[in-house]
Each structure stands twice: as structure tokens, then as C-alpha cells.
PDB file of C-alpha atoms in Angstrom:
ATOM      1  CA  UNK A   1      83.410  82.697 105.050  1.00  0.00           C
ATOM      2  CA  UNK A   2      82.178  84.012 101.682  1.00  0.00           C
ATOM      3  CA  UNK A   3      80.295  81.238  99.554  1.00  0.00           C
ATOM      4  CA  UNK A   4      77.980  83.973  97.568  1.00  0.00           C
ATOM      5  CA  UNK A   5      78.324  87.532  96.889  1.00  0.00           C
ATOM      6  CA  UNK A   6      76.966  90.692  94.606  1.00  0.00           C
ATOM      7  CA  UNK A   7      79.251  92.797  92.403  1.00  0.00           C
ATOM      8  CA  UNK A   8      76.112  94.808  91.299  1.00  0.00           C
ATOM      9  CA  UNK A   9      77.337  98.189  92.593  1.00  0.00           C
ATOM     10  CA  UNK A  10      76.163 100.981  91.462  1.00  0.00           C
ATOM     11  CA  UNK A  11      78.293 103.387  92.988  1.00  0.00           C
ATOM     12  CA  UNK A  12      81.171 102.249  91.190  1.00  0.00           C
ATOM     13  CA  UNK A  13      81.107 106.176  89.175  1.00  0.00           C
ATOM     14  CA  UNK A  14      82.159 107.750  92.911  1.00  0.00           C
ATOM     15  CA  UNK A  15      85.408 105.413  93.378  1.00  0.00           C
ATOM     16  CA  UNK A  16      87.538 106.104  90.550  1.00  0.00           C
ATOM     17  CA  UNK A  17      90.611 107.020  92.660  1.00  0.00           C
ATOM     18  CA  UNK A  18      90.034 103.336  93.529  1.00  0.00           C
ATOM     19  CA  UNK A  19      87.963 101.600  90.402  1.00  0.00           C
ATOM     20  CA  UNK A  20      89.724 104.010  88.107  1.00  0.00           C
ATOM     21  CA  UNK A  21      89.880 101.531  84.940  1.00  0.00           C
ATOM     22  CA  UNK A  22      87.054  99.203  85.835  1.00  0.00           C
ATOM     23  CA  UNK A  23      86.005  96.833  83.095  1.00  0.00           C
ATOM     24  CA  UNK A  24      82.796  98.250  81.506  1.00  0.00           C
ATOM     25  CA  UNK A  25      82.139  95.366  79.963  1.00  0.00           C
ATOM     26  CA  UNK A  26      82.377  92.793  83.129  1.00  0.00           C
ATOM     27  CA  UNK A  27      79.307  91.047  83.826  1.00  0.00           C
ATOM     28  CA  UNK A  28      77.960  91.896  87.047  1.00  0.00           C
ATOM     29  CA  UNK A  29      75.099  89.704  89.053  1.00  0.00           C
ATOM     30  CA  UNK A  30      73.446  89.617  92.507  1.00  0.00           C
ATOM     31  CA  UNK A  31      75.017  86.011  92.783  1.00  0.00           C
ATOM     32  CA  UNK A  32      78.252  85.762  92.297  1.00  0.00           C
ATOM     33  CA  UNK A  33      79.656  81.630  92.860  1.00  0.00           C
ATOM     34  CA  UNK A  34      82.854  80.069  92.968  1.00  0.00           C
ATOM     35  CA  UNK A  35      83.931  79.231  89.501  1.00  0.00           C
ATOM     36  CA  UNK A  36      82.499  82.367  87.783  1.00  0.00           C
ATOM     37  CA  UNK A  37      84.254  84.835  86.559  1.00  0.00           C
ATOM     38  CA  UNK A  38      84.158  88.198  88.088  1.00  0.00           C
ATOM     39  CA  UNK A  39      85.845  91.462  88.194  1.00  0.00           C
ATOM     40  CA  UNK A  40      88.984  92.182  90.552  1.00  0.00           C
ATOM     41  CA  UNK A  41      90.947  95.320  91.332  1.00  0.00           C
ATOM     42  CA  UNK A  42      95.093  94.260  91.401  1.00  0.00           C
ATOM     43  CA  UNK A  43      97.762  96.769  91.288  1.00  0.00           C
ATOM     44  CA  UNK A  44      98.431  96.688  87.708  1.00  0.00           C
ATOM     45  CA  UNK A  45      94.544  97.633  87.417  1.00  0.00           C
ATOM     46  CA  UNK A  46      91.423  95.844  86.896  1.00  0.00           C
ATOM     47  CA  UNK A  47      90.982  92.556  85.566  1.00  0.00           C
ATOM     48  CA  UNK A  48      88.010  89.739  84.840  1.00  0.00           C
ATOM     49  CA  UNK A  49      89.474  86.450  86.396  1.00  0.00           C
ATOM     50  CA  UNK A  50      87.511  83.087  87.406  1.00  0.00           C
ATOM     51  CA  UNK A  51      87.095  82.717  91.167  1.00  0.00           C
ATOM     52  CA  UNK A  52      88.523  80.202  92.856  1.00  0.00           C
ATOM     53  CA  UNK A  53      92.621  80.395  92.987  1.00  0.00           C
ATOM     54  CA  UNK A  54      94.241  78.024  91.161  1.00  0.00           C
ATOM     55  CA  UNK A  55      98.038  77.885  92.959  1.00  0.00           C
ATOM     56  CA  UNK A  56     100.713  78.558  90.968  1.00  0.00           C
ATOM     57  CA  UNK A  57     102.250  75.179  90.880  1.00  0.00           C
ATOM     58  CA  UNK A  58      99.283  73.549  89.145  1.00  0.00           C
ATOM     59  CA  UNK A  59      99.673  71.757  86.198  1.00  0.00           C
ATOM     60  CA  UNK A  60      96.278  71.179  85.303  1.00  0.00           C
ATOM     61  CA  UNK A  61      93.071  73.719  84.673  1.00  0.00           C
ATOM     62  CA  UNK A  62      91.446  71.404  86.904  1.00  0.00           C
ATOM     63  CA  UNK A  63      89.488  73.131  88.904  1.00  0.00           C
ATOM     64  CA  UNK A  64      89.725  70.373  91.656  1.00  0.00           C
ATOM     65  CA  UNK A  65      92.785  72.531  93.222  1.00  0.00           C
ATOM     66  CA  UNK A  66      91.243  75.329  93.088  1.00  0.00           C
ATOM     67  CA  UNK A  67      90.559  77.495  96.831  1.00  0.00           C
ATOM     68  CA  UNK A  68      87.555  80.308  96.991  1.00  0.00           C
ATOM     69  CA  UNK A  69      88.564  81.441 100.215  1.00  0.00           C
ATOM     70  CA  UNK A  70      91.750  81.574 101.993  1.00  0.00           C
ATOM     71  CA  UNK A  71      91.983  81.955 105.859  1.00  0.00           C
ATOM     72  CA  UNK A  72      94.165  85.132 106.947  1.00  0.00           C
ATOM     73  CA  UNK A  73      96.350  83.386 109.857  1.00  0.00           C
ATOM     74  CA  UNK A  74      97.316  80.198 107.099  1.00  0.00           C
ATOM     75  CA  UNK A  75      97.845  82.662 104.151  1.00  0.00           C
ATOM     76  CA  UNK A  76     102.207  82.423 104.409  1.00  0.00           C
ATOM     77  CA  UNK A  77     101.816  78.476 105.535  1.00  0.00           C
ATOM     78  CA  UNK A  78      99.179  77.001 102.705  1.00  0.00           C
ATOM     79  CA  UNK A  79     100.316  75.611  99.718  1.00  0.00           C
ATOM     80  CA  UNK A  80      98.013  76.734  98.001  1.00  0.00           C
ATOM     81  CA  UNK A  81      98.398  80.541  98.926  1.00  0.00           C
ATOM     82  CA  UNK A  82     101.926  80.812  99.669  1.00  0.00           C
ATOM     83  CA  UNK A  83     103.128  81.743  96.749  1.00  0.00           C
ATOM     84  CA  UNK A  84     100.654  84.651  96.060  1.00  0.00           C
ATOM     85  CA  UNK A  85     101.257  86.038  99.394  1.00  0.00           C
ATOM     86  CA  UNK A  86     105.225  86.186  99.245  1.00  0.00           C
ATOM     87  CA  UNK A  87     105.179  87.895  95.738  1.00  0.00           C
ATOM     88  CA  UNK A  88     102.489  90.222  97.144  1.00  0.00           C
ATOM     89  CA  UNK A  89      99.779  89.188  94.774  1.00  0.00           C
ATOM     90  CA  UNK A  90      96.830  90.850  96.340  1.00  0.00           C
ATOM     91  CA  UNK A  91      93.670  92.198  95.002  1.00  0.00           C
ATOM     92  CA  UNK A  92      90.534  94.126  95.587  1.00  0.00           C
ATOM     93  CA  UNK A  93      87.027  92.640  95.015  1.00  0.00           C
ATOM     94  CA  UNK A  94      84.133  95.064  95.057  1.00  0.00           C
ATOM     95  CA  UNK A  95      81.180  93.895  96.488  1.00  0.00           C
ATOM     96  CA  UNK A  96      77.957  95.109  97.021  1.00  0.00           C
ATOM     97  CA  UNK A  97      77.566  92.887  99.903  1.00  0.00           C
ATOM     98  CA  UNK A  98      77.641  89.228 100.462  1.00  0.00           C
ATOM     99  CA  UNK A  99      75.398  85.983 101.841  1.00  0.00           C
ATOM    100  CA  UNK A 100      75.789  84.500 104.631  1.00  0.00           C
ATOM    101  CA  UNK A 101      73.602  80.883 106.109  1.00  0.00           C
ATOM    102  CA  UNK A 102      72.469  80.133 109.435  1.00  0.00           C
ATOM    103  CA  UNK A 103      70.793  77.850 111.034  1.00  0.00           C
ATOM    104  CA  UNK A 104      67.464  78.424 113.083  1.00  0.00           C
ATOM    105  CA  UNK A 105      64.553  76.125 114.321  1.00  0.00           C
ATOM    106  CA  UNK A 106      65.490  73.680 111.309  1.00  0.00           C
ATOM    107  CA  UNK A 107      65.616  76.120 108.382  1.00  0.00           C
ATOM    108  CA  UNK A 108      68.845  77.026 107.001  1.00  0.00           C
ATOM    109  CA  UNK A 109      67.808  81.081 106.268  1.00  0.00           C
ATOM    110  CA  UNK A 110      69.960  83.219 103.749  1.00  0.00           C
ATOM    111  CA  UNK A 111      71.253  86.539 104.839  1.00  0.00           C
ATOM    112  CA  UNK A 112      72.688  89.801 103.194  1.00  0.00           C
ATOM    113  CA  UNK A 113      75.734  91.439 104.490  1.00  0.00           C
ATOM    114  CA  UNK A 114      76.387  94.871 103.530  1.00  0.00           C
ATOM    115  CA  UNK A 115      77.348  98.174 104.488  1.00  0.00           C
ATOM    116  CA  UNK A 116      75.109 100.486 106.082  1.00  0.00           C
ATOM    117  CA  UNK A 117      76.078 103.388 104.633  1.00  0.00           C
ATOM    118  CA  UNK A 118      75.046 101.817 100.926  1.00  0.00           C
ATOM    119  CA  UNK A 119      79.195 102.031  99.623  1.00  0.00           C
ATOM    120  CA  UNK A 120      80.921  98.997  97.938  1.00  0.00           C
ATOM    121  CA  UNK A 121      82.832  96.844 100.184  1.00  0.00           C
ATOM    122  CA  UNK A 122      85.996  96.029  99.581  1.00  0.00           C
ATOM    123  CA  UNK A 123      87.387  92.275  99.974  1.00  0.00           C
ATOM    124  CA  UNK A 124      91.033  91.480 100.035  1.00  0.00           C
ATOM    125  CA  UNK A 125      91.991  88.911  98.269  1.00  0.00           C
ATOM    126  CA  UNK A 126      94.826  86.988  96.505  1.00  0.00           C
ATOM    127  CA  UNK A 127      94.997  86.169  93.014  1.00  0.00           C
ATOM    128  CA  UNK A 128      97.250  84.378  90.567  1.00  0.00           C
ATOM    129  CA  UNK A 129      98.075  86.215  86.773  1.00  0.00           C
ATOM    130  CA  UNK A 130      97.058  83.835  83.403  1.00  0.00           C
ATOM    131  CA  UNK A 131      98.822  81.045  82.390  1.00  0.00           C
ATOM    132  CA  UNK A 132      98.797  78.201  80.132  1.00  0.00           C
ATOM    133  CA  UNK A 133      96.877  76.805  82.800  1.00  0.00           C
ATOM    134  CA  UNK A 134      95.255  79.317  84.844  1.00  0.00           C
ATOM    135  CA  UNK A 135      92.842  82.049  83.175  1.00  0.00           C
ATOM    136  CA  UNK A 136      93.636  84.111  85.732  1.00  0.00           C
ATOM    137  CA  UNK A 137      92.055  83.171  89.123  1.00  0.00           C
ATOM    138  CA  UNK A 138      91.646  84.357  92.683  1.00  0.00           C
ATOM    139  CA  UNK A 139      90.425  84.217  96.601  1.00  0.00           C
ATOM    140  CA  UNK A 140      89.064  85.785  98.917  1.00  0.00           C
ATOM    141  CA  UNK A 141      91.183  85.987 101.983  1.00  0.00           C
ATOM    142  CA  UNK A 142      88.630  85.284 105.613  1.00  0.00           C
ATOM    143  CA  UNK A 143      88.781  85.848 109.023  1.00  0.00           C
ATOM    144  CA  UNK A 144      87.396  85.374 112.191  1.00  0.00           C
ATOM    145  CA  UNK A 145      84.200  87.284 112.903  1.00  0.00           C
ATOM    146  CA  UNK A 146      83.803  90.169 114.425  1.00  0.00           C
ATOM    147  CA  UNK A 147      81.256  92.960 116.028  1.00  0.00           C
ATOM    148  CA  UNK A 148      78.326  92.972 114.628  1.00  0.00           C
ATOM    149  CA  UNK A 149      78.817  90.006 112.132  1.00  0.00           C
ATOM    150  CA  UNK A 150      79.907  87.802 115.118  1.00  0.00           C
ATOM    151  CA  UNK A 151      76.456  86.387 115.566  1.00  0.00           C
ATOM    152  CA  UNK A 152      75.897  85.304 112.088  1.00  0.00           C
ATOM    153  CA  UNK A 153      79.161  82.927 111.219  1.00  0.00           C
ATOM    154  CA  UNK A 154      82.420  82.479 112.785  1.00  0.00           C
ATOM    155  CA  UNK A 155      84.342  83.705 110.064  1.00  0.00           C
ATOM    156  CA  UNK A 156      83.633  86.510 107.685  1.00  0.00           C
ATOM    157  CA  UNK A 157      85.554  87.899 104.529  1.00  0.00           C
ATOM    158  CA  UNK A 158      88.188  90.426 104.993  1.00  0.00           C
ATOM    159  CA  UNK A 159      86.700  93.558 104.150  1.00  0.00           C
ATOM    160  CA  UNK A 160      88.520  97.657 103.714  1.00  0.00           C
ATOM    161  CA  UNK A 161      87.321 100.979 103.914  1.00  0.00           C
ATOM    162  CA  UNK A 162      88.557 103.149 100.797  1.00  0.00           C
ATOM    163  CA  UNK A 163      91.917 104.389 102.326  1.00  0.00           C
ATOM    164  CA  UNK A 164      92.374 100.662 103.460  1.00  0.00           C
ATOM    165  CA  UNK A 165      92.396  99.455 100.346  1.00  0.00           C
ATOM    166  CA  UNK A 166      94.938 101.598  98.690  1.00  0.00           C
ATOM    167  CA  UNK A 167      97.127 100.502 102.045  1.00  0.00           C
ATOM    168  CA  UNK A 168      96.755  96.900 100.693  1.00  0.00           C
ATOM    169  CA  UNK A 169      98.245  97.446  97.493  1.00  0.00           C
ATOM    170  CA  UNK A 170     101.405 100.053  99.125  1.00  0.00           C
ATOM    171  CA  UNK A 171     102.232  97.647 101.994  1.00  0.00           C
ATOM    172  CA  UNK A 172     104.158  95.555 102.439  1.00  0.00           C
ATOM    173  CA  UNK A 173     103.372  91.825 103.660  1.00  0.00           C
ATOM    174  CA  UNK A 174     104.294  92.509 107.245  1.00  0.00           C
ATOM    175  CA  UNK A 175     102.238  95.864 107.254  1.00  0.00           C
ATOM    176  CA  UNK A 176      99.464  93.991 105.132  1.00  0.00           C
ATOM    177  CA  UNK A 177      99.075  91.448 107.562  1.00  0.00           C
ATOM    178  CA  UNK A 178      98.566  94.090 110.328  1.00  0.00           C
ATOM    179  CA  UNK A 179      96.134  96.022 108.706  1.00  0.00           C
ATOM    180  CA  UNK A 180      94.188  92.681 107.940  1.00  0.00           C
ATOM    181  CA  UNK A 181      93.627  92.260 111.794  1.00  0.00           C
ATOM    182  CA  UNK A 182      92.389  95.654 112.445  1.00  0.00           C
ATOM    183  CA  UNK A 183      89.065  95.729 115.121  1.00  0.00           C
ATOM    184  CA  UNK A 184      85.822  96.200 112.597  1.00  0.00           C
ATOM    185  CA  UNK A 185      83.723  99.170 113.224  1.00  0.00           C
ATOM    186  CA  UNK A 186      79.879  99.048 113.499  1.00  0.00           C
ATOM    187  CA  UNK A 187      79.491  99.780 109.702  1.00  0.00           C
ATOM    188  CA  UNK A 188      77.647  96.672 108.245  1.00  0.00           C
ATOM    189  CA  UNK A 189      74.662  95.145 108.901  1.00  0.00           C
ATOM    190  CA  UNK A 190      72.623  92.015 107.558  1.00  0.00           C
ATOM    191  CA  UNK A 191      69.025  90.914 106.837  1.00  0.00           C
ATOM    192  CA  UNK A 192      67.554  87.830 106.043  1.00  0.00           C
ATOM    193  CA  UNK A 193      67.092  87.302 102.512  1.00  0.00           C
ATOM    194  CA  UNK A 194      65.054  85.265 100.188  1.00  0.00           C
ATOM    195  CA  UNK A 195      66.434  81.110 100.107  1.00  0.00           C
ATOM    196  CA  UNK A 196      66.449  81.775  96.315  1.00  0.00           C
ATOM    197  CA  UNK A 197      69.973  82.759  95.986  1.00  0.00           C
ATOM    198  CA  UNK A 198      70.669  78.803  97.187  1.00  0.00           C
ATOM    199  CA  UNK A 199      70.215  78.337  93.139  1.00  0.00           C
ATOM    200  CA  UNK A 200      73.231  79.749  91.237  1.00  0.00           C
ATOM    201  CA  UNK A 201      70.874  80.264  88.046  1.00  0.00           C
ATOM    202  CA  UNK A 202      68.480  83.013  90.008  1.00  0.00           C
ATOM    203  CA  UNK A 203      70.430  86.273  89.715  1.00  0.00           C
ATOM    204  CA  UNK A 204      67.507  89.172  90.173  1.00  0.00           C
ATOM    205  CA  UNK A 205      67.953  92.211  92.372  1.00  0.00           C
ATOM    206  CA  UNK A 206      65.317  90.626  94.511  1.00  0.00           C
ATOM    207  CA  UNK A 207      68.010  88.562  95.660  1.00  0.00           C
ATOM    208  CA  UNK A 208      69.253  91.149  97.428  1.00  0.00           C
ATOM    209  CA  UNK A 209      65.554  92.323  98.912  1.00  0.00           C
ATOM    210  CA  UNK A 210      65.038  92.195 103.093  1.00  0.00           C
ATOM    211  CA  UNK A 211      62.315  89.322 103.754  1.00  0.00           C
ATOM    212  CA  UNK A 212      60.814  87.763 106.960  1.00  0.00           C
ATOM    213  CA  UNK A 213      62.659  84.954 107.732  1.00  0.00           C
ATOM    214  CA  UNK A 214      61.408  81.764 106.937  1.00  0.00           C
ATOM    215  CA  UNK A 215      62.357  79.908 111.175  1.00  0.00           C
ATOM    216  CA  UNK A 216      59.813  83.453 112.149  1.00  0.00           C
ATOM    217  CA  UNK A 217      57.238  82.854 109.948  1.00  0.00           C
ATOM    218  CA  UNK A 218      56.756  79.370 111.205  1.00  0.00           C
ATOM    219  CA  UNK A 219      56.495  80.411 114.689  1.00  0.00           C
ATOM    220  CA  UNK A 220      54.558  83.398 114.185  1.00  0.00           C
ATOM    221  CA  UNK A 221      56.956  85.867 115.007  1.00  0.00           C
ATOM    222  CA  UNK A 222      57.072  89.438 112.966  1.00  0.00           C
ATOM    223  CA  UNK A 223      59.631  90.775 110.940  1.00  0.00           C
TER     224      UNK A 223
END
């Protein structure tokens, strides 16, 4: 899943065939939560929308209906996702990696999740356009885990490659779906990461810092 991630990229300059009209003046942090409002890539171009879709059918700017992540095999079933999957509402949201949890010896320890090669990664997600109701909202679309991610959570976020994401947006749903189930290469990796990022509030780069893990400190193993 994706609970926590960091739009702080700094590479942003070297993807304009992608990021071509990216907001300048979107705020960026190291820890991005449900609810805030972050940037998003859609085919009409970039946009600043609140995450957490709010389905079309809503009534209410409630944000008790609204879905952070949406799980790739439910995405034409769901209620709450159906209708920005049929009209082919999907986006792009750049990352500079993401946080992951896991359990070990009693400590729940934060981890980072990004590529290896230092680029942006690219979720695919869903979104739904501003109405009286909705400031303009979106997902993030999961999946289950895979490669080297498999050991950390059984589901990750659905993640492209550069070309990948351009197929996203030309596709159609059929094709889409296909190319969401493609096998992952060995391209990201994680570290565990300071439990700070459990508080919304801290946003510092150090968020984003490798640490020893808490479960190996308290049985004396090194990092």
C-alpha cells in the first residue's frame, strides 16, 4: 500500500517531456498524507488536487468517502473507482519515493522506498476533476508486491518507468490494465528510516535519511 510518500524531487528539470507544465508553485514535502493536497500529472497537464478520491457520485465534501488507495484487480468493480476507470481518468504522481511499516521484534520500523538509480517514480493513479463538491481529488492505484519489495508489505503502489507512463495516458483501459501487471525489475530498493515520519507535522529531508533500525539496535545487531 502507500500510506506516506515524498514529492520532494529534485530532478523534476530532466522530465519535461513528462512534467512539462509542472506547478512551480505546488508545495512539496518529505511527508506527503492522505488529505493533503499534492501535485498530479493527468492528461490535460498538471494539477494540485487533495489526496484521497472522492467518487464521483458524492454529494458531500465529506471526506468520510473518500479512498487513498485503490487496489488494481477491484479498480472496474468498486464503487468508488468505477467511474474514474471507465472514463479513463488516470494520473501520474511523482514521487521521490515512499514509506513503508513493518513489523520486527515488537517495533513497528519505518522504511524508504525508492529508486536506485535516484529518478522520480512514477505512481498511477486515478483521479476525479473539481466540482461543487470535490476540489479535485485522487488515488493511488496498488498492487500486489513484487521482487525486491516482496519482503517488506504485500502490496505496493503501482509504479512506471518514463516510457510507461506516457503508455498510461495513450492506452486504452484494456491495454492500461496490462501494462499495470507487468513483472517489476530490480530497480528500487528500501532502508529503514527514522519513526519520525509517524507524525504528519515533521516534514525535514531527514525524513528521508538511512538509519539503523530501531528492532537492531535493541539486539545489538549493526547496520
Amino acid at each position: 500500500m502507500c500510506g506516506r510518500y515524498a514529492n520532494h524531487v529534485g530532478a523534476m528539470h530532466g522530465w519535461v517531456d513528462v512534467l512539462a507544465d509542472w506547478p512551480a508553485q505546488a508545495e512539496l514535502g518529505f511527508n506527503i498524507a492522505p488529505t493533503q493536497l499534492a501535485p498530479i500529472v493527468t492528461p490535460d497537464g498538471c494539477e494540485v488536487f487533495r489526496w484521497g478520491l472522492l467518487p464521483s457520485w458524492v454529494k458531500t465534501a465529506n471526506t468520510e468517502f473518500s479512498t487513498f488507495n485503490a487496489r488494481l484487480k477491484t479498480l472496474s468493480e468498486k464503487p468508488s473507482f468505477r467511474h474514474a476507470w471507465k472514463e479513463g481518468q488516470r494520473c501520474i504522481v511523482p514521487a521521490l519515493g515512499y514509506y513503508e511499516w513493518k513489523q520486527e521484534n515488537g517495533i513497528k520500523q519505518a522504511y524508504f522506498v525508492r529508486r536506485k538509480d535516484g529518478d522520480p517514480i512514477l505512481f498511477g493513479g486515478l483521479y476525479e476533476s473539481p466540482n461543487q463538491y470535490n476540489p479535485g481529488s485522487f488515488t493511488i492505484i496498488t498492487r500486489p508486491a513484487q521482487g525486491p519489495l516482496e519482503p517488506l508489505h504485500h502490496a505496493m503502489p503501482l509504479m512506471f518507468d518514463r516510457d510507461q507512463s506516457k503508455q498510461w495516458f495513450a492506452g486504452d483501459n484494456d491495454q492500461c490494465e496490462g501494462l499495470a501487471w507487468y513483472t517489476y525489475p530490480d530497480d528500487y530498493e528500501y532502508y529503514p528510516v527514522s519513526n519520525k515520519v509517524n507524525k504528519v507535522a515533521n516534514q525535514g529531508e531527514e525524513l528521508v535519511k538511512p538509519i539503523e533500525a530501531e528492532s537492531q539496535k535493541q539486539h545489538g545487531f549493526g547496520f
